[in-house]
CSV table of C-alpha atoms in Angstrom, one decimal:
chain,number,residue,atom,x,y,z
A,1,MET,CA,10.0,-11.9,0.7
A,2,ILE,CA,13.8,-11.6,0.4
A,3,VAL,CA,15.7,-12.9,3.5
A,4,ASP,CA,16.9,-9.8,5.4
A,5,ALA,CA,20.3,-11.3,6.3
A,6,ASP,CA,21.2,-12.1,2.7
A,7,LYS,CA,19.4,-9.5,0.7
A,8,LYS,CA,22.5,-7.6,-0.3
A,9,GLU,CA,24.2,-10.7,-1.8
A,10,HIS,CA,21.5,-13.3,-2.6
A,11,ASP,CA,18.0,-13.7,-3.7
A,12,PHE,CA,17.0,-16.2,-1.0
A,13,CYS,CA,13.3,-15.9,-0.2
A,14,GLN,CA,11.2,-16.9,2.8
A,15,THR,CA,7.5,-17.0,3.3
A,16,ALA,CA,6.1,-13.7,4.8
A,17,PRO,CA,4.6,-14.1,8.3
A,18,PHE,CA,0.9,-15.1,8.2
A,19,THR,CA,-1.7,-16.7,10.4
A,20,LEU,CA,-3.5,-19.9,9.5
A,21,LEU,CA,-6.8,-18.5,10.7
A,22,PRO,CA,-8.1,-14.9,10.7
A,23,SER,CA,-7.4,-13.1,14.0
A,24,PRO,CA,-10.6,-12.2,15.9
A,25,PHE,CA,-11.3,-8.4,15.8
A,26,PRO,CA,-14.3,-6.6,17.3
A,27,ARG,CA,-16.6,-5.7,14.4
A,28,HIS,CA,-17.5,-2.3,15.8
A,29,ILE,CA,-13.8,-1.4,16.1
A,30,PHE,CA,-13.2,-2.6,12.5
A,31,GLN,CA,-16.1,-0.5,11.3
A,32,GLN,CA,-14.7,2.6,13.0
A,33,ALA,CA,-11.6,2.2,10.9
A,34,VAL,CA,-13.7,1.7,7.7
A,35,ASP,CA,-15.9,4.7,8.5
A,36,VAL,CA,-13.0,7.1,9.0
A,37,GLN,CA,-10.9,5.9,6.1
A,38,GLN,CA,-12.4,8.1,3.3
A,39,ALA,CA,-12.1,11.2,5.4
A,40,THR,CA,-8.6,10.3,6.3
A,41,ASN,CA,-7.6,9.7,2.7
A,42,LEU,CA,-9.1,13.1,1.7
A,43,LEU,CA,-7.2,14.8,4.5
A,44,TYR,CA,-3.8,13.4,3.5
A,45,PHE,CA,-4.6,14.0,-0.2
A,46,ARG,CA,-5.3,17.7,0.4
A,47,ILE,CA,-2.2,18.1,2.6
A,48,SER,CA,-0.1,16.6,-0.2
A,49,TRP,CA,-1.2,19.5,-2.4
A,50,ASP,CA,-0.8,22.2,0.2
A,51,TYR,CA,2.8,23.1,-0.7
A,52,GLU,CA,3.2,26.1,1.5
A,53,PHE,CA,2.1,24.1,4.5
A,54,LEU,CA,4.5,21.3,3.6
A,55,PHE,CA,7.4,23.7,3.1
A,56,GLU,CA,6.8,25.5,6.4
A,57,SER,CA,6.1,22.5,8.6
A,58,ASN,CA,8.9,20.2,7.3
A,59,GLN,CA,11.7,22.7,6.6
A,60,GLU,CA,13.8,21.7,9.5
A,61,SER,CA,13.1,18.0,10.0
A,62,LEU,CA,13.0,17.0,6.3
A,63,ARG,CA,15.1,19.7,4.7
A,64,HIS,CA,16.5,17.5,1.9
A,65,PHE,CA,13.0,16.3,0.9
A,66,VAL,CA,11.6,19.8,1.1
A,67,ASP,CA,14.3,21.0,-1.3
A,68,ILE,CA,13.4,18.3,-3.8
A,69,LEU,CA,9.7,19.2,-3.4
A,70,ARG,CA,10.4,22.9,-4.0
A,71,ARG,CA,12.4,22.2,-7.1
A,72,VAL,CA,9.7,19.9,-8.6
A,73,HIS,CA,7.0,22.4,-7.7
A,74,GLU,CA,8.8,25.3,-9.3
A,75,ALA,CA,9.3,23.3,-12.5
A,76,GLY,CA,5.5,22.8,-12.7
A,77,ILE,CA,3.3,19.8,-12.1
A,78,LYS,CA,3.1,18.0,-15.4
A,79,GLN,CA,1.1,14.9,-14.4
A,80,PRO,CA,-2.6,15.5,-15.0
A,81,LYS,CA,-3.7,12.6,-12.8
A,82,THR,CA,-3.0,11.8,-9.2
A,83,LEU,CA,-4.0,8.5,-7.4
A,84,LEU,CA,-3.6,8.3,-3.7
A,85,ILE,CA,-2.7,4.8,-2.6
A,86,GLN,CA,-2.6,4.8,1.2
A,87,ARG,CA,-2.0,2.0,3.7
A,88,ALA,CA,-3.4,2.7,7.2
A,89,ASP,CA,-2.3,0.3,10.0
A,90,TYR,CA,-4.5,-0.2,13.0
A,91,MET,CA,-4.4,-2.3,16.2
A,92,CYS,CA,-7.1,-3.1,18.7
A,93,HIS,CA,-6.0,-1.8,22.1
A,94,GLY,CA,-7.6,-3.5,25.1
A,95,GLN,CA,-6.9,-3.8,28.8
A,96,ARG,CA,-8.7,-5.9,31.4
A,97,SER,CA,-10.2,-2.8,33.1
A,98,ASP,CA,-11.0,-1.0,29.8
A,99,GLU,CA,-13.1,-1.6,26.7
A,100,PHE,CA,-11.5,-2.2,23.3
A,101,LYS,CA,-10.3,0.9,21.4
A,102,LEU,CA,-9.0,1.5,17.9
A,103,LYS,CA,-5.4,2.7,17.7
A,104,GLN,CA,-3.8,3.8,14.5
A,105,VAL,CA,-0.2,2.6,14.3
A,106,GLU,CA,0.9,4.4,11.2
A,107,VAL,CA,-0.1,5.7,7.8
A,108,ASN,CA,1.9,4.9,4.7
A,109,ASN,CA,1.7,6.9,1.5
A,110,ILE,CA,5.1,6.0,0.1
A,111,ALA,CA,5.6,2.4,1.2
A,112,ALA,CA,2.0,1.3,0.4
A,113,SER,CA,3.0,-2.3,-0.3
A,114,MET,CA,1.8,-5.6,0.8
A,115,GLY,CA,-1.5,-5.3,-1.1
A,116,TRP,CA,-1.0,-8.6,-2.9
A,117,LEU,CA,0.1,-10.4,0.3
A,118,SER,CA,-2.9,-9.2,2.3
A,119,GLU,CA,-5.2,-10.2,-0.5
A,120,MET,CA,-3.6,-13.7,-0.6
A,121,ALA,CA,-3.9,-13.9,3.2
A,122,SER,CA,-7.7,-13.3,2.9
A,123,CYS,CA,-8.0,-16.0,0.2
A,124,LEU,CA,-6.1,-18.4,2.5
A,125,HIS,CA,-8.3,-17.7,5.5
A,126,ARG,CA,-11.4,-18.1,3.4
A,127,ARG,CA,-10.2,-21.5,2.1
A,128,VAL,CA,-9.1,-22.7,5.5
A,129,LEU,CA,-12.5,-21.8,7.0
A,130,GLN,CA,-14.3,-23.7,4.2
A,131,ASP,CA,-12.1,-26.7,4.8
A,132,LEU,CA,-13.2,-26.5,8.5
A,133,ASN,CA,-16.8,-26.6,7.3
A,134,VAL,CA,-17.6,-23.2,8.5
A,135,PRO,CA,-20.9,-22.2,6.8
A,136,ASP,CA,-20.5,-19.9,3.8
A,137,ASP,CA,-22.8,-17.2,5.2
A,138,ILE,CA,-20.7,-17.0,8.4
A,139,ILE,CA,-17.5,-16.7,6.3
A,140,ALA,CA,-19.1,-14.0,4.1
A,141,ASN,CA,-20.1,-12.0,7.2
A,142,ALA,CA,-16.8,-12.5,9.1
A,143,LEU,CA,-14.3,-11.9,6.3
A,144,PRO,CA,-14.6,-8.5,4.5
A,145,GLU,CA,-13.9,-8.3,0.8
A,146,ASN,CA,-10.2,-7.5,0.2
A,147,ARG,CA,-9.1,-6.8,-3.4
A,148,PRO,CA,-6.6,-4.0,-3.3
A,149,ILE,CA,-4.8,-4.8,-6.5
A,150,ASP,CA,-7.9,-4.8,-8.6
A,151,THR,CA,-9.0,-1.6,-7.0
A,152,VAL,CA,-5.7,0.2,-7.7
A,153,ALA,CA,-5.6,-1.1,-11.3
A,154,GLU,CA,-9.2,0.0,-12.0
A,155,ASP,CA,-8.7,3.4,-10.4
A,156,ILE,CA,-5.7,4.1,-12.7
A,157,GLY,CA,-8.2,4.0,-15.5
A,158,ASP,CA,-5.7,3.8,-18.3
A,159,GLN,CA,-5.0,0.3,-19.8
A,160,SER,CA,-2.1,1.6,-21.8
A,161,ALA,CA,-0.4,3.4,-18.8
A,162,LEU,CA,3.3,3.3,-18.1
A,163,ILE,CA,3.5,2.6,-14.3
A,164,LEU,CA,6.7,3.4,-12.5
A,165,PHE,CA,7.6,1.4,-9.4
A,166,VAL,CA,10.2,3.4,-7.4
A,167,VAL,CA,12.1,0.7,-5.5
A,168,GLU,CA,15.0,0.5,-3.1
A,169,GLU,CA,18.5,-0.3,-4.2
A,170,VAL,CA,18.2,-3.6,-2.3
A,171,ASN,CA,14.5,-4.5,-2.5
A,172,GLN,CA,13.2,-6.9,0.1
A,173,ASN,CA,9.6,-6.7,-1.0
A,174,GLN,CA,10.0,-7.4,-4.7
A,175,VAL,CA,8.0,-10.6,-4.6
A,176,ASP,CA,4.9,-8.7,-3.4
A,177,GLN,CA,5.5,-6.0,-6.0
A,178,ARG,CA,5.9,-8.5,-8.8
A,179,HIS,CA,2.5,-9.9,-8.2
A,180,VAL,CA,1.0,-6.4,-8.3
A,181,GLU,CA,2.7,-6.0,-11.7
A,182,TYR,CA,1.4,-9.4,-12.9
A,183,ARG,CA,-2.1,-8.5,-11.9
A,184,ILE,CA,-1.9,-5.2,-13.7
A,185,ASP,CA,-0.6,-7.2,-16.8
A,186,GLU,CA,-3.6,-9.5,-16.5
A,187,LEU,CA,-6.2,-6.7,-16.1
A,188,SER,CA,-4.9,-4.6,-18.9
A,189,SER,CA,-4.2,-7.6,-21.3
A,190,ARG,CA,-0.5,-6.7,-21.1
A,191,ARG,CA,-1.1,-3.2,-22.5
A,192,ALA,CA,-0.1,-1.4,-19.3
A,193,LYS,CA,3.7,-1.5,-18.8
A,194,CYS,CA,5.4,-1.6,-15.4
A,195,VAL,CA,8.9,-0.2,-15.0
A,196,ARG,CA,11.0,-0.7,-11.8
A,197,LEU,CA,13.7,2.0,-11.1
A,198,THR,CA,15.6,3.1,-8.0
A,199,LEU,CA,15.7,6.8,-7.2
A,200,THR,CA,19.3,6.9,-8.5
A,201,GLN,CA,18.1,5.4,-11.8
A,202,CYS,CA,15.2,7.9,-11.9
A,203,ALA,CA,17.6,10.8,-11.6
A,204,LYS,CA,19.6,9.4,-14.6
A,205,ARG,CA,16.9,8.2,-16.9
A,206,CYS,CA,13.7,10.2,-16.1
A,207,VAL,CA,12.6,13.8,-17.0
A,208,VAL,CA,9.5,15.8,-16.1
A,209,THR,CA,7.7,16.5,-19.4
């Protein structure tokens, strides 16, 4: 990822933080997160289409964004497909006098990045455990499948799609995003096209048709 101190002037990169071995996590706690995810995704998806609720509940705190949403909604929704890409962050909360509990830290529907980095971390952990002669059946049981980029690309379902990445003016996570782009290239045999624009560029170059 781009070094934070130099990101406005340079393209110096550093390795994103990672662990050499996977962090132990109680399976029943992990399974709780898995079990609730589909219902959580559906909840957020339905909320995102409940415009009156969004207008009323965010009018004061997010006035500028609500104004943008209202203008887009009044112009009419032109896109026939919607794909929810959500990143839910959890931690395992534990105290000496209490049992482990699942705690949700945040849910990201806009900044749903780090898919490629998390996938590569899983690959690294699998390889390190193999190098340590951990039996394959134990690795398969302990490390869940993690292939977010393939899942997103497959769910888009259009190999000739034009995919817009809305990025920051100074983008610290572009390395992660580039590998998402490269994987989409590979899965679509270069037929899908990825375009990277800031919100300012979108306002100048994009129209709703």
